[in-house]
Coordinates of C-alpha atoms and ligand atoms in Angstrom, one line a residue:
M1400 CA -206.8 110.6 170.9
T1401 CA -207.3 113.0 168.1
D1402 CA -209.5 115.9 166.9
R1403 CA -208.3 116.0 163.3
K1404 CA -210.7 114.4 160.9
A1405 CA -210.9 113.4 157.2
R1406 CA -214.3 114.3 155.9
L1407 CA -215.5 111.9 153.3
S1408 CA -218.4 113.0 151.1
V1409 CA -220.0 110.2 149.2
D1410 CA -222.4 110.5 146.2
G1411 CA -225.8 109.4 147.3
L1412 CA -225.2 109.8 151.0
D1413 CA -226.8 112.9 152.6
A1414 CA -224.2 113.3 155.3
S1415 CA -220.4 113.2 154.9
I1416 CA -218.4 110.6 156.9
D1417 CA -216.0 111.9 159.5
L1418 CA -212.9 109.7 159.8
P1419 CA -210.4 110.3 162.7
I1420 CA -206.8 111.1 161.7
Y1421 CA -204.1 109.8 164.1
P1422 CA -200.6 111.4 164.3
C1423 CA -197.3 109.4 163.9
S1424 CA -193.9 110.3 165.3
A1425 CA -192.6 110.0 161.8
G1426 CA -194.1 109.4 158.4
P1427 CA -197.6 109.8 157.1
D1428 CA -200.4 110.3 159.6
V1429 CA -203.1 107.7 159.4
I1430 CA -206.8 107.9 158.6
D1431 CA -208.9 105.5 160.7
V1432 CA -211.3 103.8 158.3
T1433 CA -212.7 101.2 160.7
S1434 CA -216.1 102.9 160.8
L1435 CA -216.6 102.6 157.0
T1436 CA -218.0 99.0 157.2
K1437 CA -220.9 100.3 159.3
K1438 CA -221.5 102.9 156.5
G1439 CA -221.6 100.1 154.0
F1440 CA -218.1 100.5 152.5
F1441 CA -214.8 98.7 152.5
T1442 CA -211.5 100.4 151.6
Y1443 CA -209.9 98.9 148.5
D1444 CA -206.1 98.7 148.5
P1445 CA -204.7 95.6 146.6
G1446 CA -201.0 95.1 147.6
F1447 CA -201.5 97.4 150.6
M1448 CA -200.0 100.3 148.7
S1449 CA -201.6 102.8 151.1
T1450 CA -202.5 100.8 154.1
A1451 CA -201.1 100.9 157.7
A1452 CA -202.0 97.5 159.0
C1453 CA -200.8 98.0 162.6
E1454 CA -199.2 100.5 165.0
S1455 CA -195.5 99.8 165.7
K1456 CA -192.5 101.4 167.4
I1457 CA -189.8 99.0 166.1
T1458 CA -188.6 100.2 162.6
Y1459 CA -189.2 103.4 160.6
I1460 CA -188.5 103.7 156.8
D1461 CA -188.5 107.0 154.8
G1462 CA -188.5 105.7 151.3
A1463 CA -188.1 109.1 149.7
K1464 CA -185.0 109.9 151.7
G1465 CA -183.6 106.4 151.9
V1466 CA -183.8 106.4 155.7
L1467 CA -184.0 103.2 157.8
L1468 CA -184.2 103.5 161.7
H1469 CA -184.3 100.6 164.2
R1470 CA -185.8 102.1 167.4
G1471 CA -184.6 105.5 166.1
Y1472 CA -181.0 104.4 165.3
P1473 CA -179.9 104.8 161.6
I1474 CA -179.0 101.5 160.0
E1475 CA -175.6 103.1 158.9
Q1476 CA -174.7 103.7 162.5
L1477 CA -175.8 100.3 163.7
A1478 CA -173.8 98.7 160.8
E1479 CA -170.7 100.7 161.8
H1480 CA -170.8 100.4 165.6
S1481 CA -173.2 97.6 166.6
D1482 CA -173.4 93.9 165.9
Y1483 CA -176.2 91.5 165.2
L1484 CA -177.0 90.3 168.8
E1485 CA -177.0 93.9 170.1
T1486 CA -179.3 94.9 167.3
C1487 CA -181.6 91.9 168.2
Y1488 CA -181.7 93.2 171.8
L1489 CA -182.5 96.7 170.5
L1490 CA -185.3 95.4 168.2
L1491 CA -186.8 93.2 171.0
N1492 CA -186.5 95.6 173.9
G1493 CA -186.5 99.1 172.4
E1494 CA -183.2 100.3 173.9
L1495 CA -179.6 99.4 173.4
P1496 CA -178.4 97.0 176.2
S1497 CA -176.0 97.9 179.0
N1498 CA -172.8 95.9 178.9
E1499 CA -174.3 93.6 181.6
Q1500 CA -177.6 93.2 179.7
R1501 CA -175.7 92.5 176.5
E1502 CA -173.6 89.8 178.0
E1503 CA -176.6 88.2 179.6
F1504 CA -178.6 88.3 176.3
S1505 CA -175.6 86.9 174.4
Q1506 CA -175.1 84.0 176.9
A1507 CA -178.9 83.2 176.9
V1508 CA -178.9 83.0 173.1
K1509 CA -175.8 80.9 173.0
S1510 CA -177.2 78.5 175.7
H1511 CA -180.2 77.9 173.4
S1512 CA -178.3 77.4 170.1
Q1513 CA -178.3 73.6 170.1
V1514 CA -180.9 72.0 167.8
D1515 CA -182.9 69.0 169.1
E1516 CA -182.0 65.6 167.7
S1517 CA -185.6 65.2 166.3
V1518 CA -185.1 68.3 164.1
A1519 CA -181.6 67.1 163.1
A1520 CA -183.2 63.8 162.1
L1521 CA -185.9 65.7 160.1
I1522 CA -183.3 67.7 158.2
K1523 CA -181.6 64.4 157.3
T1524 CA -184.8 63.0 155.8
F1525 CA -184.7 65.6 152.9
K1526 CA -183.0 64.8 149.6
Q1527 CA -179.6 66.3 149.4
D1528 CA -180.7 68.5 146.5
A1529 CA -183.8 69.8 148.3
H1530 CA -184.1 73.6 148.2
P1531 CA -182.7 74.8 151.5
M1532 CA -185.7 77.2 152.1
A1533 CA -188.0 74.2 151.9
I1534 CA -186.0 72.5 154.6
M1535 CA -185.9 75.7 156.7
C1536 CA -189.7 76.1 156.5
S1537 CA -190.1 72.6 157.9
A1538 CA -187.3 72.7 160.5
V1539 CA -188.5 76.0 162.1
G1540 CA -192.1 74.7 162.1
A1541 CA -190.8 71.5 163.8
L1542 CA -189.4 73.6 166.7
A1543 CA -193.1 74.0 167.7
A1544 CA -193.2 70.3 168.3
V1545 CA -190.0 70.3 170.3
Y1546 CA -191.0 73.2 172.6
H1547 CA -194.7 72.6 172.7
E1548 CA -194.7 72.6 176.5
T1549 CA -193.2 76.1 176.8
L1550 CA -195.1 78.0 174.1
D1551 CA -197.8 79.7 176.2
I1552 CA -197.9 83.0 174.3
T1553 CA -199.6 84.7 177.3
K1554 CA -196.5 84.1 179.5
E1555 CA -193.7 86.7 179.1
E1556 CA -191.2 84.1 180.3
D1557 CA -192.2 81.6 177.5
R1558 CA -192.0 84.4 174.9
L1559 CA -188.5 85.4 176.1
T1560 CA -187.2 81.8 176.1
T1561 CA -188.6 81.4 172.6
A1562 CA -186.8 84.5 171.4
Y1563 CA -183.5 83.0 172.7
R1564 CA -184.3 79.6 171.1
L1565 CA -185.2 81.2 167.7
I1566 CA -182.2 83.6 167.5
G1567 CA -179.9 80.9 168.9
Q1568 CA -181.0 78.1 166.6
M1569 CA -181.5 79.8 163.2
P1570 CA -177.8 79.9 162.4
T1571 CA -177.4 76.3 163.7
L1572 CA -180.3 75.2 161.4
A1573 CA -178.9 77.1 158.5
A1574 CA -175.5 75.4 158.9
M1575 CA -177.1 72.0 159.4
V1576 CA -179.1 72.4 156.2
H1577 CA -175.9 73.3 154.4
K1578 CA -173.9 70.4 155.8
H1579 CA -176.8 68.0 154.9
R1580 CA -176.8 69.2 151.3
Q1581 CA -173.0 68.9 151.1
G1582 CA -173.3 65.3 152.5
E1583 CA -171.1 66.3 155.5
E1584 CA -171.3 65.8 159.2
F1585 CA -173.0 68.5 161.3
V1586 CA -170.6 70.7 163.2
A1587 CA -171.6 71.5 166.8
S1588 CA -172.2 75.1 167.9
D1589 CA -169.2 76.6 169.7
S1590 CA -170.4 79.0 172.4
S1591 CA -166.9 80.5 172.7
L1592 CA -167.3 82.0 169.2
G1593 CA -169.2 85.2 168.1
Y1594 CA -172.6 84.8 166.6
A1595 CA -171.6 85.1 162.9
E1596 CA -168.2 83.4 163.6
N1597 CA -170.0 80.4 165.0
Y1598 CA -172.3 80.3 162.0
L1599 CA -169.3 80.2 159.6
H1600 CA -167.6 77.6 161.8
M1601 CA -170.7 75.3 161.8
T1602 CA -171.1 75.8 158.0
F1603 CA -167.5 75.5 156.7
G1604 CA -165.7 73.9 159.6
K1605 CA -165.2 70.1 160.1
A1606 CA -166.8 68.1 162.9
G1607 CA -164.4 67.8 165.9
E1608 CA -161.9 70.4 164.5
A1609 CA -161.2 73.8 166.1
A1610 CA -162.7 76.8 164.4
K1611 CA -160.6 78.6 161.8
V1612 CA -162.8 81.6 160.7
S1613 CA -161.4 84.7 159.0
P1614 CA -162.2 87.8 161.2
V1615 CA -163.0 89.7 158.0
L1616 CA -165.5 87.2 156.9
A1617 CA -167.0 87.0 160.4
K1618 CA -167.4 90.7 160.5
A1619 CA -169.0 90.7 157.0
M1620 CA -171.4 87.9 158.1
E1621 CA -172.3 89.9 161.2
R1622 CA -173.1 92.9 159.0
I1623 CA -175.2 90.8 156.6
F1624 CA -177.2 89.4 159.5
L1625 CA -177.6 92.9 160.9
L1626 CA -178.6 94.5 157.6
H1627 CA -181.4 91.9 157.2
A1628 CA -182.6 92.0 160.8
D1629 CA -185.8 94.0 160.3
H1630 CA -187.6 96.1 157.7
E1631 CA -191.0 97.3 159.0
Q1632 CA -194.2 95.7 157.6
N1633 CA -192.7 93.9 154.6
A1634 CA -194.5 90.9 153.1
S1635 CA -192.9 88.2 155.4
T1636 CA -193.2 90.3 158.5
S1637 CA -196.9 91.1 157.7
T1638 CA -197.3 87.3 157.2
V1639 CA -195.9 86.6 160.7
R1640 CA -198.2 89.2 162.2
L1641 CA -201.3 87.9 160.3
S1642 CA -200.6 84.3 161.2
G1643 CA -199.7 85.2 164.7
S1644 CA -203.0 87.1 165.1
S1645 CA -204.8 83.8 165.2
G1646 CA -203.0 83.0 168.4
T1647 CA -200.8 80.3 166.8
N1648 CA -197.3 79.7 168.3
P1649 CA -194.4 81.9 167.1
F1650 CA -192.5 79.1 165.5
A1651 CA -195.5 78.3 163.2
A1652 CA -196.0 82.0 162.5
I1653 CA -192.3 82.4 161.6
A1654 CA -192.3 79.3 159.4
A1655 CA -195.0 81.1 157.4
G1656 CA -192.8 84.1 157.3
I1657 CA -189.9 82.0 155.9
A1658 CA -192.2 80.7 153.2
T1659 CA -193.2 84.2 152.2
L1660 CA -189.6 85.4 152.2
W1661 CA -188.7 82.7 149.7
G1662 CA -190.4 84.4 146.8
P1663 CA -188.1 86.2 144.2
A1664 CA -190.1 89.4 144.6
H1665 CA -189.0 89.4 148.2
G1666 CA -186.1 87.7 150.0
G1667 CA -185.6 85.2 147.1
A1668 CA -184.3 88.1 145.0
N1669 CA -180.7 87.7 146.3
E1670 CA -180.5 84.2 144.7
A1671 CA -182.2 85.6 141.6
V1672 CA -179.7 88.5 141.4
L1673 CA -176.8 86.0 141.2
T1674 CA -178.6 83.9 138.6
M1675 CA -179.2 87.1 136.6
L1676 CA -175.6 88.2 136.8
Q1677 CA -174.4 84.8 135.7
E1678 CA -177.0 84.8 132.8
I1679 CA -175.7 88.3 131.7
G1680 CA -172.2 86.7 131.8
S1681 CA -170.3 89.7 130.5
V1682 CA -170.4 93.5 130.8
D1683 CA -170.8 93.5 127.0
N1684 CA -174.3 92.0 127.4
I1685 CA -175.6 94.5 130.0
D1686 CA -177.3 96.8 127.5
T1687 CA -179.3 93.9 126.1
Y1688 CA -180.5 93.0 129.6
V1689 CA -181.3 96.6 130.5
A1690 CA -183.4 96.8 127.4
K1691 CA -185.2 93.5 128.3
A1692 CA -185.9 95.0 131.8
K1693 CA -187.5 98.0 130.2
D1694 CA -189.5 96.1 127.7
K1695 CA -193.1 95.8 128.9
S1696 CA -193.6 92.7 126.8
D1697 CA -190.7 91.0 128.4
P1698 CA -191.3 89.5 132.0
F1699 CA -187.6 90.0 132.8
R1700 CA -186.9 92.4 135.6
L1701 CA -183.6 93.6 136.9
M1702 CA -183.4 91.6 140.1
G1703 CA -182.1 93.5 143.1
F1704 CA -183.5 96.7 141.7
G1705 CA -186.6 98.6 142.8
H1706 CA -188.5 98.6 146.1
R1707 CA -192.1 99.1 147.2
V1708 CA -191.0 101.8 149.7
Y1709 CA -187.6 103.0 148.8
K1710 CA -187.8 105.5 145.9
N1711 CA -184.3 106.5 146.6
F1712 CA -181.2 104.4 147.5
D1713 CA -181.9 101.5 149.9
P1714 CA -179.4 102.5 152.7
R1715 CA -178.6 98.9 153.3
A1716 CA -177.5 98.5 149.7
K1717 CA -174.8 101.2 150.2
V1718 CA -173.4 99.4 153.3
M1719 CA -173.6 96.0 151.6
K1720 CA -171.6 97.4 148.6
Q1721 CA -168.9 98.7 151.0
T1722 CA -168.9 95.3 152.7
C1723 CA -168.7 93.6 149.3
D1724 CA -165.6 95.6 148.4
E1725 CA -164.0 94.7 151.7
V1726 CA -164.7 91.0 151.5
L1727 CA -163.6 90.6 147.8
S1728 CA -160.4 92.5 148.4
E1729 CA -159.7 90.4 151.5
L1730 CA -160.2 87.3 149.4
G1731 CA -158.2 88.6 146.5
L1732 CA -161.3 88.6 144.4
A1733 CA -161.5 92.4 143.8
D1734 CA -161.6 91.6 140.0
D1735 CA -164.5 89.1 140.5
P1736 CA -166.3 89.2 137.1
L1737 CA -169.7 89.1 138.7
L1738 CA -168.8 92.2 140.8
A1739 CA -167.7 93.9 137.6
I1740 CA -171.0 93.1 135.9
A1741 CA -173.0 94.3 139.0
T1742 CA -171.0 97.5 139.3
R1743 CA -171.4 98.3 135.6
L1744 CA -175.1 97.3 135.6
E1745 CA -175.7 99.6 138.6
K1746 CA -174.0 102.5 136.9
I1747 CA -175.9 102.0 133.6
A1748 CA -179.2 101.6 135.3
L1749 CA -178.8 104.6 137.5
E1750 CA -178.1 106.8 134.5
D1751 CA -181.0 105.3 132.4
E1752 CA -184.2 107.4 132.1
Y1753 CA -186.5 104.4 132.7
F1754 CA -184.9 103.6 136.0
I1755 CA -184.7 107.3 137.0
Q1756 CA -188.3 108.0 136.1
K1757 CA -189.5 104.9 138.0
K1758 CA -187.2 105.6 140.9
L1759 CA -185.6 102.1 140.7
Y1760 CA -182.4 101.8 142.8
P1761 CA -180.4 98.8 144.0
N1762 CA -182.0 97.2 147.1
V1763 CA -180.5 95.1 149.9
D1764 CA -180.4 92.1 147.6
F1765 CA -178.3 93.5 144.8
Y1766 CA -174.8 93.1 146.4
S1767 CA -175.5 90.6 149.2
G1768 CA -175.4 87.6 146.9
I1769 CA -171.9 88.5 145.6
I1770 CA -170.6 88.6 149.1
M1771 CA -172.2 85.4 150.1
K1772 CA -171.0 83.6 147.0
A1773 CA -167.5 84.8 147.8
I1774 CA -167.8 83.5 151.3
G1775 CA -168.8 80.1 149.8
I1776 CA -172.5 80.1 150.5
P1777 CA -174.4 78.4 147.6
P1778 CA -176.8 80.8 145.8
E1779 CA -179.9 78.7 146.7
A1780 CA -179.0 79.2 150.4
F1781 CA -178.7 83.0 150.2
T1782 CA -182.4 83.5 151.3
V1783 CA -181.7 81.1 154.3
I1784 CA -179.1 83.8 155.4
F1785 CA -181.7 86.5 154.9
A1786 CA -184.2 84.5 157.0
T1787 CA -181.6 83.9 159.7
G1788 CA -181.0 87.6 160.1
R1789 CA -184.7 88.5 159.7
A1790 CA -185.8 86.1 162.5
A1791 CA -185.1 88.8 165.1
G1792 CA -187.3 91.3 163.3
W1793 CA -190.1 88.8 162.7
Y1794 CA -190.0 87.9 166.4
A1795 CA -189.9 91.5 167.6
H1796 CA -193.0 92.3 165.5
W1797 CA -194.8 89.2 166.7
N1798 CA -193.9 89.9 170.3
E1799 CA -195.0 93.6 169.9
M1800 CA -198.4 92.4 168.7
V1801 CA -199.1 89.7 171.3
S1802 CA -197.8 91.9 174.1
A1803 CA -200.8 94.2 173.7
P1804 CA -204.5 93.7 172.9
Y1805 CA -204.9 92.5 169.3
K1806 CA -207.6 91.1 167.0
I1807 CA -207.3 88.3 164.5
G1808 CA -206.5 89.8 161.1
R1809 CA -209.4 89.3 158.7
P1810 CA -209.3 91.4 155.5
R1811 CA -212.4 91.6 153.3
Q1812 CA -212.7 91.9 149.5
R1813 CA -214.2 93.6 146.5
Y1814 CA -216.5 90.8 145.3
T1815 CA -217.2 90.8 141.6
G1816 CA -218.4 87.2 141.2
Y1817 CA -221.9 85.8 140.6
T1818 CA -224.7 87.0 142.9
T1819 CA -227.2 84.4 144.1
R1820 CA -228.5 82.1 141.4
E1821 CA -230.6 78.9 141.4
Y1822 CA -229.1 75.5 140.9
P1823 CA -230.5 74.2 137.5
S1824 CA -233.3 71.7 137.9
K1825 CA -232.5 68.3 136.3
Ligands
SDX970 C1 -187.0 92.8 149.5 O1 -190.8 95.3 151.4 C2 -189.6 95.2 151.9 O2 -189.2 95.9 152.8 C3 -188.8 94.0 151.3 C4 -187.3 94.0 151.7 C5 -187.1 93.6 153.2 O3 -186.1 93.9 153.7 O4 -188.0 92.9 153.7 O5 -186.7 95.2 151.5 C6 -186.6 92.9 150.9 O6 -187.9 92.1 149.2 C7 -186.3 93.8 148.5 C8 -186.9 93.7 147.1 C9 -186.3 92.4 146.4 N1 -187.0 92.2 145.1 C10 -186.3 92.4 143.9 O7 -185.2 92.9 143.8 C11 -187.1 91.9 142.7 C12 -187.1 92.9 141.6 N2 -187.8 94.1 142.0 C13 -189.2 94.1 141.7 O8 -189.9 93.1 141.2 C14 -190.0 95.3 142.3 O9 -189.3 96.4 142.3 C15 -190.5 95.1 143.7 C16 -191.3 93.8 143.8 C17 -189.4 95.0 144.7 C18 -191.5 96.2 144.1 O10 -192.5 96.2 143.2 P1 -193.8 97.2 143.3 O11 -193.6 98.2 144.4 O12 -195.0 96.4 143.4 O13 -193.7 98.0 142.0 P2 -194.2 97.6 140.6 O14 -193.9 96.1 140.4 O15 -195.6 98.0 140.5 O16 -193.2 98.4 139.6 C19 -193.5 99.8 139.4 C20 -192.9 100.0 138.0 C21 -193.5 99.0 137.0 O17 -193.5 99.6 135.7 P3 -195.0 100.2 135.2 O18 -196.0 99.1 135.3 O19 -195.3 101.4 136.2 O20 -194.7 100.7 133.8 O21 -191.5 99.8 138.0 C22 -191.2 98.6 137.1 C23 -192.5 97.9 136.9 O22 -192.5 97.2 135.7 N3 -190.2 97.9 137.9 C24 -189.1 97.3 137.3 C25 -188.5 96.7 138.4 N4 -189.1 96.9 139.5 C26 -190.2 97.6 139.2 N5 -188.7 97.2 136.0 C27 -187.5 96.5 135.8 N6 -186.8 95.9 136.8 C28 -187.3 96.0 138.1 N7 -186.6 95.4 139.1

């Protein structure tokens, strides 16, 4: 195990407390504080700024260097050479698939991409102007009702089938939510199409008509799904792990992850970036908004900027920017005013002392919204795309946890409320 120790000396305690230090293959080593409760202490770390909540082999981030690895492979190389389903296989299994394994995985996902009628009916019960993330939370949670008989999380076979169903049905659900909100008929999944190509067909195609999807947009969509596939122990993935630690089924745990991702500080930022760019409206207004972002008395923040871990460029943002340029020039939108504002805003912010000092760089959400808007996805559905891509990562982390011994997550607190007091006599 380990012979390195952290020696904690505490005022008022005669003896110091020895805490084991465990090595990592990359990143900071960890100090095991589990013995502190017996010594009468809790650690205190609001926001988990310095807390490793689990051991994992799936994704590694070096925030100082702007490095993101999935099972050791740099995100830039996966974005260049891989595709979303191959990356899903890698996240789930730890190794890249052989050609045979890849074909088998792809066919298994495609064969589970149809959504049950009961969930289709549930989607139709929502008002057409319902926020798509509200519908997605419900629809994914409802999958637990559809597959209740094959959700024994102790059975590897059930866990594998559930992975196929989740990865297969997320794009179908995303497309159905879009069609419902547009007041249009659902378009059936077409297993002859690629993963992202099929999503675009189900979203923008017409029922009964053959697919007519631009290869450039299909490639961009693949890359958007891939770039969102996983990101270590972020808020929504930690939610999936914590809810999954009670032994609940993976669809319920992932519905909780979707709810967490919705927030503007997390996956909801892509929608907020577009709203912000539209509010800025012109490059002439950028300085005013940068000043607002720096003003402590103003709650305005530059959406799509900053990150809890990256104190350097988010490597995904660089790839997303390159994809943005490709898509907009393909669509003849290279002079898109929102892109002009975003590009200028990025330049100004990166040269501004406030952003440099606080190490605030564009994150994955800064450019993704511009691409998705150009593809025709409504801003309020951007986070649905994020959730669709992230489903693989959520599942991989849930599966990693339940495939080994685990305990229910149960944080404690720093209590500063009343101590015992008597109920007043009448
Ligand atoms: C995602 O965790 C993940 O991996 C998430 C994610 C994933 O793939 O799962 O990468 C996806 O969620 C990306 C982040 C998307 N969110 C946004 O773009 C929203 C805007 N950014 C922020 O609100 C903020 O940067 C966070 C939430 C992303 C990170 O916040 P932290 O780590 O809690 O940092 P903080 O809020 O304490 O900010 C540190 C300082 C503060 O100033 P001081 O109090 O030190 O003076 O930086 C300032 C903040 O005011 N600051 C910003 C800012 N972000 C931080 N100032 C202006 N604009 C911003 N965007």
